[in-house]
């Protein structure tokens, strides 16, 4: 066995060594199912926060609990061996729990390093880290890489990628864009219908911006903001935006066509999304869905998990500015067309 791979009990010697030499320990953690560049950048950045880097790896059962059936793809022993081969890693330790609370209490590191898919406020072990005197550091590059994306790329290259979901998503986006442009171009006048439509579409944009400041779909199940009551607030926001343009158009048949399109296109999309989230998060998603509505809010909703709203997450990571820019441009187009009639 690689000398870097140890049990939790044997971490005591590293702690004593660090204390004796006046050096610091950094704790990083994860599943590290298929090691990719995002993992390496996270671990290298974590190492720069101190002197000794300890990497805690969720065992196979914990990985299944966190990610769902079919995960991990790589067994624990192999995941640890790969990590131990990295020069920035000093120790690798298996962990049976789904969180690092107990390990933080036993190791008492100087720094608890988490990836950029978290904010300092959303780190699950934040309170325990504070209790043991560990500084929480958000390190690594943006969350642009994932095991899930690697699996999809391999499946696509081998010709076995699940096509319906991708194709359906393209059709949904294309149909939605065509409808919005057509509805905007055929607004006849700026009357009561246009004002009502603007209010409805604006509420949809606001809901999207609210949800996008919390969303962590590929990372974990979030129960905060609109996600306390709705599983799919982004889709509800999209519905309201389209509904607003249909109302502003002022024609009943346009409104009817929009409702039909939404029912057909988004019904399949939401079914795909439910299956994807169940596959990613397993029991955590199942428990969450019992407490919240899909497209209609359920009260009192799921218990709040402490995740805080992040404007940075909304604007840059989830690129919500694109929705505001696109809808704003269409609204201006509708106004100019109506004025010019």
Coordinates of C-alpha atoms in Angstrom, one line a residue, residues 122 210 214-217 220-231 277 284-285 287-289 291-292 300-308:
X122 CA -22.8 27.1 2.1
X210 CA -33.7 34.4 -7.3
X214 CA -28.9 29.3 -5.0
X215 CA -28.8 26.6 -7.6
X216 CA -26.2 23.8 -7.2
X217 CA -27.8 21.0 -9.2
X220 CA -25.9 18.8 -4.1
X221 CA -29.6 19.2 -3.4
X222 CA -30.3 22.8 -2.2
X223 CA -33.2 23.7 0.1
X224 CA -33.1 27.4 0.3
X225 CA -34.7 30.4 -1.5
X226 CA -37.3 29.2 -4.0
X227 CA -35.9 25.7 -3.8
X228 CA -37.5 25.3 -0.3
X229 CA -40.9 25.2 -2.0
X230 CA -40.3 24.4 -5.7
X231 CA -38.1 21.8 -7.3
X277 CA -31.4 14.6 -10.4
X284 CA -31.2 13.0 -0.9
X285 CA -33.2 14.0 -4.0
X287 CA -36.4 12.9 0.3
X288 CA -36.3 16.5 -0.9
X289 CA -39.0 15.9 -3.5
X291 CA -41.4 18.0 0.7
X292 CA -41.6 20.4 -2.3
X300 CA -44.4 24.5 4.4
X301 CA -41.7 23.1 2.0
X302 CA -38.4 21.5 2.8
X303 CA -36.4 22.5 5.9
X304 CA -33.9 25.3 5.1
X305 CA -30.4 24.1 4.7
X306 CA -28.6 27.4 5.4
X307 CA -27.5 28.1 1.8
X308 CA -27.2 31.8 1.3

